[in-house]
Coordinates of C-alpha atoms in Angstrom, one line a residue:
Chain A
M1 CA 155.5 -12.2 58.9
A2 CA 153.3 -11.2 61.7
E3 CA 156.0 -12.3 64.1
D4 CA 158.5 -10.1 62.4
K5 CA 156.3 -7.1 62.7
I6 CA 155.8 -7.6 66.4
R7 CA 159.5 -8.2 66.8
A8 CA 160.4 -5.0 64.9
S9 CA 158.0 -2.9 66.9
L10 CA 159.3 -4.3 70.1
L11 CA 162.9 -3.6 69.2
K12 CA 162.3 -0.2 67.8
E13 CA 162.3 2.7 70.0
S14 CA 158.8 3.6 71.0
K15 CA 157.4 7.1 70.5
A16 CA 157.1 7.5 74.3
S17 CA 160.7 6.7 74.9
K18 CA 161.8 9.0 72.2
R19 CA 159.9 11.8 73.8
E20 CA 161.5 11.0 77.1
K21 CA 164.9 11.2 75.6
H22 CA 164.0 14.6 74.0
G23 CA 162.7 15.9 77.2
K24 CA 165.8 14.8 79.1
I25 CA 168.1 16.4 76.6
L26 CA 166.0 19.6 76.7
S27 CA 166.0 19.9 80.4
F28 CA 169.6 19.0 80.8
A29 CA 170.5 21.7 78.2
A30 CA 168.4 24.2 80.2
I31 CA 170.0 23.3 83.5
G32 CA 173.5 23.4 81.8
L33 CA 172.8 26.8 80.5
I34 CA 171.7 28.1 83.9
V35 CA 174.8 26.7 85.6
I36 CA 177.0 28.2 82.9
V37 CA 175.4 31.6 83.3
V38 CA 175.7 31.5 87.1
V39 CA 179.3 30.4 87.0
A40 CA 180.1 33.0 84.3
I41 CA 178.6 35.8 86.4
F42 CA 180.4 34.7 89.5
I43 CA 183.8 34.6 87.7
F44 CA 183.2 37.9 86.0
V45 CA 182.3 39.7 89.2
A46 CA 185.1 38.0 91.1
T47 CA 187.9 38.9 88.6
R48 CA 186.7 42.5 88.4
G49 CA 186.3 42.8 92.1
I50 CA 189.6 41.3 92.9
A51 CA 191.4 43.5 90.3
T52 CA 191.0 46.4 92.8
F53 CA 193.4 44.7 95.1
T54 CA 195.7 43.0 92.6
V55 CA 196.0 45.4 89.7
D56 CA 195.2 48.7 91.4
K57 CA 197.1 47.9 94.6
G58 CA 194.2 48.6 96.9
S59 CA 194.6 47.2 100.4
L60 CA 192.1 44.6 101.5
W61 CA 192.6 45.8 105.1
D62 CA 191.7 49.4 104.1
F63 CA 188.6 48.1 102.3
F64 CA 187.1 46.7 105.4
T65 CA 188.4 49.1 108.1
K66 CA 188.8 52.6 106.6
S67 CA 186.0 55.0 106.0
Q68 CA 187.3 57.2 103.2
W69 CA 185.7 56.2 99.9
N70 CA 187.1 58.0 96.9
P71 CA 188.5 55.3 94.6
G72 CA 189.5 57.8 91.9
A73 CA 192.0 59.4 94.3
T74 CA 195.0 57.9 96.1
D75 CA 196.4 58.4 99.6
K76 CA 200.0 59.4 100.3
S77 CA 201.4 56.0 99.7
G78 CA 199.7 55.6 96.4
H79 CA 196.9 53.3 97.4
P80 CA 193.4 54.1 96.2
L81 CA 191.0 55.4 98.9
I82 CA 188.7 52.4 99.0
G83 CA 187.5 52.4 102.6
A84 CA 184.2 50.7 102.3
L85 CA 183.4 50.5 106.1
P86 CA 180.6 53.2 105.9
M87 CA 178.8 51.2 103.3
I88 CA 179.3 47.9 105.1
V89 CA 178.1 49.3 108.4
G90 CA 175.2 51.0 106.6
S91 CA 174.1 47.8 104.8
F92 CA 174.3 45.7 108.0
A93 CA 172.5 48.4 110.1
V94 CA 169.5 48.7 107.8
T95 CA 169.3 45.0 107.3
L96 CA 169.5 44.0 111.0
L97 CA 167.3 46.8 112.2
S98 CA 164.6 46.2 109.6
A99 CA 164.6 42.5 110.5
V100 CA 164.4 43.2 114.2
V101 CA 161.4 45.5 113.6
A102 CA 159.7 43.3 111.1
T103 CA 160.0 40.0 112.9
P104 CA 157.5 40.6 115.8
F105 CA 154.9 41.9 113.4
A106 CA 155.4 39.0 111.0
I107 CA 155.2 36.4 113.7
A108 CA 152.1 38.1 115.2
A109 CA 150.4 38.2 111.8
A110 CA 151.4 34.6 111.1
I111 CA 150.0 33.4 114.5
Y112 CA 146.7 35.2 113.7
M113 CA 146.5 33.7 110.3
V114 CA 147.3 30.1 111.3
E115 CA 146.2 29.7 114.9
I116 CA 143.7 32.4 115.9
S117 CA 141.5 33.1 112.9
P118 CA 142.5 31.1 109.8
R119 CA 139.4 32.0 107.9
R120 CA 139.5 35.7 108.3
G121 CA 143.3 35.7 108.0
Y122 CA 143.0 33.9 104.8
K123 CA 140.4 36.3 103.5
I124 CA 141.9 39.6 104.5
L125 CA 145.5 39.3 105.4
Q126 CA 146.5 36.9 102.6
P127 CA 145.5 39.4 99.8
V128 CA 147.1 42.3 101.7
I129 CA 150.4 40.4 101.9
E130 CA 150.3 39.4 98.3
L131 CA 149.6 43.0 97.4
L132 CA 152.5 44.2 99.4
V133 CA 154.8 41.7 97.7
G134 CA 153.7 43.0 94.3
I135 CA 154.4 46.7 94.9
P136 CA 157.6 47.7 92.9
S137 CA 160.5 48.9 95.0
V138 CA 160.6 52.3 93.3
V139 CA 157.1 52.9 94.7
Y140 CA 158.2 52.1 98.2
G141 CA 161.2 54.5 97.7
F142 CA 158.9 57.2 96.4
V143 CA 156.6 56.9 99.4
G144 CA 159.6 56.8 101.7
L145 CA 160.9 60.0 100.1
S146 CA 157.7 61.9 100.2
L147 CA 156.3 60.7 103.6
V148 CA 158.8 58.9 105.7
V149 CA 161.7 61.4 105.2
P150 CA 159.8 64.5 106.1
F151 CA 158.2 62.7 109.0
I152 CA 161.6 61.8 110.4
R153 CA 162.9 65.3 109.8
N154 CA 160.0 66.8 111.8
H155 CA 160.0 64.3 114.6
F156 CA 163.5 63.1 115.1
G157 CA 165.6 65.9 113.6
G158 CA 168.4 65.8 111.1
T159 CA 167.6 66.0 107.4
G160 CA 165.4 62.9 107.5
F161 CA 167.7 60.9 105.3
G162 CA 169.5 58.1 107.0
I163 CA 169.4 54.6 108.5
L164 CA 166.1 55.2 110.2
A165 CA 164.3 56.1 107.0
G166 CA 166.0 53.1 105.3
T167 CA 164.9 50.9 108.1
M168 CA 161.3 52.0 107.9
V169 CA 161.1 51.5 104.2
L170 CA 162.8 48.1 104.3
F171 CA 160.6 47.1 107.2
V172 CA 157.5 47.4 105.0
M173 CA 159.3 45.8 102.1
I174 CA 160.4 42.6 103.9
L175 CA 157.3 42.3 106.1
P176 CA 155.3 40.3 103.5
T177 CA 158.1 37.9 102.8
V178 CA 158.8 37.2 106.4
T179 CA 155.1 36.9 107.2
S180 CA 154.2 34.5 104.4
M181 CA 157.2 32.3 105.2
S182 CA 156.4 32.3 108.9
V183 CA 152.8 31.3 108.0
D184 CA 154.2 28.3 106.1
A185 CA 156.4 27.4 109.0
L186 CA 153.5 27.5 111.5
R187 CA 151.3 25.5 109.1
S188 CA 153.9 22.8 108.8
V189 CA 153.8 22.1 112.5
P190 CA 151.9 18.7 112.6
R191 CA 148.4 18.8 113.9
Y192 CA 149.0 16.2 116.5
Y193 CA 151.4 18.5 118.4
R194 CA 148.5 20.9 118.9
E195 CA 146.1 18.1 119.8
A196 CA 148.5 16.6 122.3
S197 CA 149.1 19.9 123.9
L198 CA 145.4 20.7 124.2
A199 CA 144.7 17.2 125.5
L200 CA 147.1 17.9 128.3
G201 CA 144.9 20.8 129.3
A202 CA 147.0 23.7 127.9
T203 CA 145.1 26.7 126.8
R204 CA 145.2 27.9 123.2
W205 CA 147.8 30.5 124.0
Q206 CA 150.0 28.1 125.9
T207 CA 149.8 25.7 122.9
T208 CA 150.7 28.4 120.5
Y209 CA 153.4 29.9 122.6
K210 CA 155.0 26.8 124.1
V211 CA 154.4 24.2 121.4
V212 CA 153.7 25.5 117.9
L213 CA 156.1 28.5 118.0
R214 CA 158.9 26.4 119.5
A215 CA 158.4 23.7 116.8
A216 CA 158.4 26.4 114.1
V217 CA 161.5 28.2 115.2
P218 CA 163.8 26.9 112.4
G219 CA 161.2 27.8 109.8
I220 CA 160.8 31.3 111.3
M221 CA 164.5 31.7 111.4
T222 CA 164.7 30.9 107.7
A223 CA 161.9 33.4 107.1
V224 CA 163.9 36.1 108.9
I225 CA 167.1 35.4 107.1
F226 CA 165.3 35.4 103.8
G227 CA 163.9 38.8 104.6
M228 CA 167.4 40.0 105.6
S229 CA 168.9 38.8 102.4
R230 CA 166.2 40.7 100.5
A231 CA 166.9 43.8 102.6
F232 CA 170.6 43.5 102.1
G233 CA 170.3 43.4 98.4
E234 CA 167.6 46.1 98.0
A235 CA 169.0 49.0 96.0
L236 CA 166.5 51.5 94.6
A237 CA 164.2 52.2 97.5
V238 CA 167.0 52.4 100.0
Q239 CA 169.0 54.7 97.8
M240 CA 166.2 57.1 97.6
V241 CA 165.9 57.6 101.4
I242 CA 169.2 56.9 102.9
G243 CA 171.1 60.0 101.7
N244 CA 174.0 58.2 100.0
A245 CA 176.8 59.8 102.0
A246 CA 179.8 57.6 102.3
L247 CA 180.2 58.5 105.9
L248 CA 180.1 56.4 109.0
P249 CA 176.6 57.0 110.4
Q250 CA 176.7 59.2 113.5
N251 CA 173.2 58.3 114.5
L252 CA 170.1 56.9 112.9
V253 CA 169.1 60.2 111.2
S254 CA 172.5 61.2 109.7
P255 CA 172.9 60.5 106.0
A256 CA 174.5 57.1 105.4
S257 CA 174.9 54.7 102.5
T258 CA 174.7 51.0 101.7
L259 CA 176.8 48.9 99.4
T260 CA 173.9 48.8 96.9
S261 CA 173.3 52.6 96.9
I262 CA 176.9 53.5 96.3
L263 CA 177.0 50.8 93.6
T264 CA 174.0 52.1 91.6
M265 CA 175.1 55.7 92.0
G266 CA 178.6 55.1 90.6
M267 CA 177.9 52.8 87.7
G268 CA 177.1 55.3 85.0
N269 CA 179.8 57.7 86.0
S270 CA 182.9 55.5 85.9
V271 CA 184.7 53.9 83.0
M272 CA 185.1 50.1 82.7
G273 CA 188.6 49.1 83.7
S274 CA 189.4 52.3 85.8
V275 CA 190.1 52.1 89.5
S276 CA 186.7 53.7 90.4
N277 CA 184.9 51.0 88.3
N278 CA 186.9 48.2 89.8
A279 CA 186.2 49.4 93.3
L280 CA 182.5 49.2 92.5
W281 CA 183.0 45.6 91.3
S282 CA 184.6 44.9 94.7
L283 CA 181.4 46.1 96.4
A284 CA 179.4 43.9 94.0
L285 CA 181.6 40.9 94.9
L286 CA 181.0 41.6 98.6
L287 CA 177.3 41.7 98.0
L288 CA 177.4 38.4 96.1
L289 CA 179.4 36.7 98.8
M290 CA 177.0 38.0 101.5
S291 CA 174.0 36.6 99.6
L292 CA 175.8 33.4 99.3
L293 CA 176.4 33.4 103.0
F294 CA 172.7 34.1 103.6
N295 CA 171.8 31.1 101.4
I296 CA 174.2 28.8 103.2
L297 CA 172.7 29.9 106.5
I298 CA 169.2 29.2 105.2
H299 CA 170.2 25.7 104.1
R300 CA 171.9 25.0 107.3
I301 CA 169.0 26.0 109.4
S302 CA 166.4 24.2 107.4
K303 CA 168.4 21.0 107.4
K304 CA 169.1 21.1 111.1
G305 CA 165.6 22.2 112.1
A306 CA 163.6 19.7 110.0
L307 CA 160.9 18.2 112.2
H308 CA 161.3 14.5 113.1
Chain B
M1 CA 143.2 23.5 68.7
R2 CA 146.5 23.4 70.4
Q3 CA 148.3 23.3 67.1
H4 CA 146.3 26.4 66.2
K5 CA 147.5 28.3 69.2
L6 CA 151.1 27.4 68.5
W7 CA 150.9 28.7 65.0
L8 CA 149.3 31.9 66.4
L9 CA 152.2 32.3 68.8
A10 CA 154.7 31.7 66.1
A11 CA 153.0 34.3 63.9
V12 CA 153.1 36.8 66.7
F13 CA 156.8 36.2 67.3
G14 CA 157.4 36.5 63.6
L15 CA 155.7 39.8 63.5
F16 CA 157.8 41.1 66.4
I17 CA 161.0 40.1 64.7
L18 CA 159.8 41.7 61.5
A19 CA 158.9 44.9 63.4
G20 CA 162.5 44.8 64.7
C21 CA 163.9 44.5 61.2
K22 CA 161.7 47.2 59.8
Q23 CA 164.3 49.8 60.6
Q24 CA 165.9 49.3 57.3
G25 CA 168.2 52.0 56.1
A26 CA 170.7 53.6 58.3
A27 CA 170.7 53.8 62.1
I28 CA 173.2 55.1 64.5
T29 CA 173.3 55.0 68.3
A30 CA 174.3 57.8 70.7
V31 CA 174.8 56.8 74.3
G32 CA 175.9 58.7 77.5
S33 CA 175.4 61.9 79.5
S34 CA 171.9 62.2 80.8
A35 CA 172.3 66.0 80.8
L36 CA 172.7 66.0 77.1
Q37 CA 170.2 63.2 76.4
P38 CA 167.1 65.4 75.9
L39 CA 168.9 67.6 73.4
V40 CA 170.2 64.6 71.3
E41 CA 166.8 63.0 71.5
A42 CA 164.9 66.0 70.3
A43 CA 167.5 66.6 67.5
G44 CA 167.4 62.9 66.6
E45 CA 163.6 62.9 66.3
R46 CA 163.6 65.9 64.1
Y47 CA 166.3 64.6 62.0
S48 CA 164.5 61.3 61.4
S49 CA 161.3 63.1 60.5
E50 CA 163.2 65.2 57.9
H51 CA 165.2 62.3 56.5
S52 CA 163.1 59.2 56.1
G53 CA 164.9 55.9 56.6
E54 CA 167.6 57.3 58.9
F55 CA 167.3 56.7 62.6
I56 CA 169.1 58.0 65.6
N57 CA 168.8 55.8 68.7
V58 CA 169.6 57.7 71.9
Q59 CA 170.3 56.2 75.3
G60 CA 171.4 57.7 78.7
G61 CA 173.7 56.0 81.1
G62 CA 176.0 58.8 82.2
S63 CA 179.1 60.4 80.8
G64 CA 181.3 57.6 81.9
T65 CA 179.2 55.1 80.0
G66 CA 179.2 57.3 76.9
L67 CA 182.9 57.6 76.9
S68 CA 183.7 54.0 77.5
Q69 CA 181.2 52.8 75.0
I70 CA 182.6 55.1 72.2
Q71 CA 186.1 54.1 73.2
S72 CA 185.3 50.4 72.7
G73 CA 183.5 51.2 69.5
A74 CA 180.2 49.8 70.6
V75 CA 178.3 52.9 69.7
D76 CA 178.5 55.6 67.0
I77 CA 178.4 58.7 69.3
G78 CA 179.4 59.0 73.0
N79 CA 177.7 61.9 74.8
S80 CA 179.7 63.4 77.6
D81 CA 179.6 66.5 79.9
L82 CA 183.3 66.2 80.3
Y83 CA 186.3 66.4 78.1
A84 CA 187.5 62.8 77.5
Q85 CA 190.8 63.8 79.0
E86 CA 189.2 64.5 82.3
K87 CA 188.0 61.0 82.7
S88 CA 190.4 58.3 83.9
G89 CA 190.5 55.2 81.8
I90 CA 189.8 56.9 78.5
N91 CA 192.4 57.3 75.8
A92 CA 191.3 60.6 74.4
K93 CA 193.7 60.5 71.4
K94 CA 191.5 58.2 69.5
L95 CA 188.3 60.2 70.0
V96 CA 187.2 63.3 68.1
D97 CA 185.4 66.0 70.1
H98 CA 182.3 67.8 68.8
Q99 CA 181.1 70.5 71.1
V100 CA 177.4 70.8 70.5
A101 CA 176.2 73.0 73.3
V102 CA 177.1 74.8 76.5
V103 CA 175.4 74.3 79.8
G104 CA 175.7 76.4 82.9
V105 CA 175.6 75.1 86.5
V106 CA 174.2 77.2 89.3
P107 CA 174.0 76.7 93.0
I108 CA 170.5 76.3 94.4
V109 CA 169.3 76.6 97.9
N110 CA 166.1 75.9 99.8
K111 CA 163.6 78.7 99.6
D112 CA 163.7 79.4 103.3
I113 CA 167.3 80.8 103.0
P114 CA 166.9 84.5 102.5
L115 CA 170.3 85.0 100.9
D116 CA 170.5 86.0 97.3
N117 CA 174.2 86.3 96.9
L118 CA 177.4 84.5 98.1
T119 CA 181.0 85.2 97.4
M120 CA 182.9 82.4 95.6
A121 CA 185.0 81.9 98.8
Q122 CA 181.8 81.5 100.9
L123 CA 180.4 79.0 98.4
R124 CA 183.7 77.1 98.5
G125 CA 183.7 77.2 102.3
I126 CA 180.2 75.8 102.4
F127 CA 181.0 72.8 100.2
S128 CA 184.4 72.1 101.8
G129 CA 182.7 72.0 105.2
Q130 CA 184.3 75.1 106.6
Y131 CA 180.9 76.7 107.1
T132 CA 178.3 74.5 108.6
N133 CA 175.7 77.0 109.6
W134 CA 174.0 79.6 107.4
S135 CA 174.6 82.3 110.1
Q136 CA 178.4 82.0 109.2
V137 CA 177.7 83.5 105.8
G138 CA 175.2 86.1 106.9
G139 CA 172.1 83.9 106.8
P140 CA 169.7 82.6 109.5
D141 CA 170.7 80.2 112.2
V142 CA 170.0 77.0 110.2
P143 CA 172.5 74.2 109.7
V144 CA 173.8 73.8 106.2
V145 CA 172.7 70.6 104.5
L146 CA 174.9 69.7 101.6
V147 CA 173.6 67.7 98.7
N148 CA 176.1 66.5 96.1
R149 CA 175.8 64.7 92.8
A150 CA 177.4 61.4 92.5
T151 CA 181.2 61.4 92.2
G152 CA 182.2 61.6 88.6
S153 CA 179.0 63.0 87.3
G154 CA 179.5 65.7 84.8
T155 CA 177.7 68.4 86.8
R156 CA 179.7 67.7 89.9
V157 CA 183.0 67.7 88.0
T158 CA 182.1 71.0 86.4
F159 CA 181.1 72.5 89.8
E160 CA 184.2 71.3 91.6
R161 CA 186.5 72.4 88.9
W162 CA 185.3 76.0 88.7
V163 CA 184.2 76.5 92.4
M164 CA 186.2 74.3 94.6
N165 CA 189.6 75.0 93.0
K166 CA 191.1 71.7 94.2
V167 CA 189.8 72.1 97.7
P168 CA 188.2 68.7 98.5
T169 CA 184.5 68.6 98.8
K170 CA 183.1 67.5 102.2
A171 CA 181.7 64.0 102.1
A172 CA 177.9 64.4 102.2
Q173 CA 174.7 63.2 100.8
E174 CA 174.9 62.2 97.1
Q175 CA 172.2 61.8 94.6
D176 CA 172.6 60.3 91.1
S177 CA 170.0 62.4 89.3
T178 CA 169.5 66.2 89.0
G179 CA 165.7 65.8 89.5
M180 CA 166.3 64.1 92.8
V181 CA 168.7 66.8 93.9
R182 CA 166.2 69.5 93.1
Q183 CA 163.4 67.6 94.9
I184 CA 165.5 67.2 98.1
V185 CA 166.7 70.9 98.1
S186 CA 163.2 72.1 97.7
S187 CA 161.9 70.1 100.6
T188 CA 164.9 70.2 103.1
P189 CA 165.4 73.3 105.2
G190 CA 168.9 74.7 104.9
A191 CA 169.8 72.5 101.8
I192 CA 172.2 73.7 99.1
S193 CA 173.3 72.0 95.9
Y194 CA 173.9 72.8 92.3
V195 CA 172.0 71.9 89.1
A196 CA 172.4 72.6 85.4
F197 CA 170.4 75.6 84.1
P198 CA 167.7 73.6 82.3
Y199 CA 166.7 72.1 85.6
V200 CA 166.1 75.3 87.5
N201 CA 162.4 75.9 88.4
K202 CA 160.3 77.7 90.9
T203 CA 160.7 75.1 93.7
V204 CA 164.2 76.2 94.5
K205 CA 166.2 79.4 94.6
T206 CA 169.3 80.2 92.6
L207 CA 172.2 82.2 94.1
K208 CA 174.3 85.0 92.6
L209 CA 178.0 84.6 93.0
D210 CA 180.0 87.8 93.7
G211 CA 177.0 89.7 92.5
I212 CA 176.8 88.0 89.2
A213 CA 173.6 86.3 88.2
A214 CA 173.5 82.9 86.5
T215 CA 172.1 84.0 83.2
D216 CA 172.8 82.7 79.6
R217 CA 174.2 86.2 78.8
N218 CA 176.8 85.9 81.6
V219 CA 177.8 82.5 80.5
Q220 CA 178.3 83.7 77.0
T221 CA 180.8 86.3 78.2
N222 CA 182.3 83.9 80.8
K223 CA 181.4 86.3 83.6
W224 CA 179.6 83.3 85.1
V225 CA 182.4 80.7 85.1
I226 CA 180.6 77.6 86.1
W227 CA 179.7 76.1 82.8
S228 CA 180.8 73.3 80.5
Y229 CA 180.6 72.2 77.0
E230 CA 178.4 69.3 76.0
H231 CA 180.4 66.9 73.9
M232 CA 179.5 64.4 71.3
Y233 CA 182.5 62.1 70.8
T234 CA 183.2 60.0 67.8
K235 CA 185.9 57.4 67.4
G236 CA 188.0 58.9 64.6
T237 CA 186.6 61.3 62.1
P238 CA 182.9 60.8 61.7
T239 CA 181.5 59.5 58.4
G240 CA 178.2 58.8 56.8
L241 CA 175.1 59.2 58.9
T242 CA 177.1 60.0 62.1
K243 CA 178.7 63.0 60.3
R244 CA 175.4 64.1 58.8
F245 CA 173.7 64.0 62.2
I246 CA 176.5 65.9 64.1
D247 CA 176.5 68.5 61.3
Y248 CA 172.7 68.7 61.8
V249 CA 173.0 69.2 65.5
L250 CA 175.5 72.0 64.9
S251 CA 173.2 73.6 62.3
N252 CA 171.3 76.7 63.0
T253 CA 168.0 74.9 63.0
V254 CA 168.9 72.9 66.0
Q255 CA 171.1 75.4 67.7
Q256 CA 168.6 78.2 67.5
K257 CA 165.4 76.3 68.2
I258 CA 166.0 73.1 70.1
V259 CA 169.1 74.0 72.1
K260 CA 167.5 77.2 73.4
K261 CA 164.1 75.7 74.1
L262 CA 165.7 73.0 76.3
G263 CA 167.7 75.6 78.3
Y264 CA 171.1 75.0 76.9
I265 CA 173.2 77.7 75.3
A266 CA 174.1 77.6 71.6
V267 CA 177.8 77.1 70.9
N268 CA 177.9 79.7 68.2
E269 CA 176.5 82.4 70.5
M270 CA 179.4 82.0 72.9
Q271 CA 181.6 85.1 72.9
V272 CA 184.5 83.2 74.4
A273 CA 186.0 79.7 73.9
R274 CA 187.5 77.7 76.7
D275 CA 189.9 74.9 76.3
L276 CA 190.6 71.8 78.4
A277 CA 193.1 73.6 80.6
G278 CA 190.6 76.4 81.2
H279 CA 192.2 79.1 79.1
V280 CA 189.7 81.5 77.9
T281 CA 190.0 83.1 74.5
K282 CA 187.7 85.5 72.6
R283 CA 185.8 83.9 69.8
V284 CA 186.1 85.8 66.6
G285 CA 184.5 85.7 63.2
Q286 CA 181.1 84.5 64.4

């Protein structure tokens, strides 16, 4: 009898293995749901975005090279006016400029926090960075509108709205992201790199500049691209300060627009299925593809640049 | 202990769900034009307080949203600043128009511009890009800064229809809310834009056109031509609560009190009527 009992308990599924099964099913279901949602979003945006070119007879060439954006109207040959060049230029301009401005500051802050004064950096800079990350973008936009725009108007001319204002706002917005990721990159440089360098008689600055920074380049690149992808996708704050004129920017202080700003502005004013609406979906598709590209870049760099 | 917390959580969730279900009785949803939203909200609140158990949910989203939502039947009322026929992608035949108020649109300029009056041709010239400096229309030597509303917004369509006369508007800054437009005009030297009457305040300056001031009185007689109806669209003839609510909005209580207080113009005080094509007829019998 006793043998049977043992036998039964051995053959029966134990409580722990049942739990494991449940857990597995649950997590697979969750993963499956996420995958389905992502794929569904992609398909939806893609079909809508492509409709501009297939259903409404917009020309893909016009989309990337012309600068007249008025999807509700058509040109002489009957194609809708969907020149998105001003938005594309605007998006890339604010993204690249803000990354160019933010990177040196971020690297400097990261070096201070990791190499020069880790304790003070941890005590003062860390909370500041975390605070900056937590500020909602509408607040950045509001500050930009009430401080940055008038400042630019008074010192650089123009109306104050434009690429420069967008760059300045985005610079502050992506700075914490780039900084904290650069900090991680510097921290992950193995200790013996520094020790070896110092043992060879290099000064701290030489060690930092020639060894640590060099070794951390892939990580820092990832940080910068991450910041750029955030800048590229930011809508609200940029929309408030850039002026939203679908014009090719003449200079840094003339009103311009980004893909996101035109998208948010047009959403409520167009009807699902109309040309104007489809054209907005095309902008959305372009944004989606760009963020995909940024992600691929990040993966490439972090794979290639992995230490050892 | 952990079991306890779980129960508590479940209880809280249950309460939330119950709270959601509490709206027993009838409820309808009105979606669309942000210009009309305050009026519908105020009327809806008043209606609910007078008729217990009947609720009016009001959401913004823009005229385009309102029209496409009512067309697809997702909501009970679609609010719009435009005639449904004026919006591409909308089949107006299935929709029934209820004009619940009139709103005027007025050009506003930055306070530093000493002008009080422009001719219609000058205003058109400014927005088409023909005049780029205020000195060309008798003002100081300050460059003109155009601020537009987003393409397709009700205010912009109204302005372009009655001012621009099919002359294309120069591509310029665009903003998607009236509040933002007013803020920018008040702080940018040489700026000009246009807003609905309810949004005019002391931070900006309104202009007369051909010597006519933008007053409710002038809109009622159509001397001031830049105005539009505020529409509440239903899919087919309204029934039940939707009908009762629209009748309520058109009643004297709402028209005399709420409509005026919010800066709109009551429909029954208009001395003229204007149809989709812009033909103006005298209103009789009111």
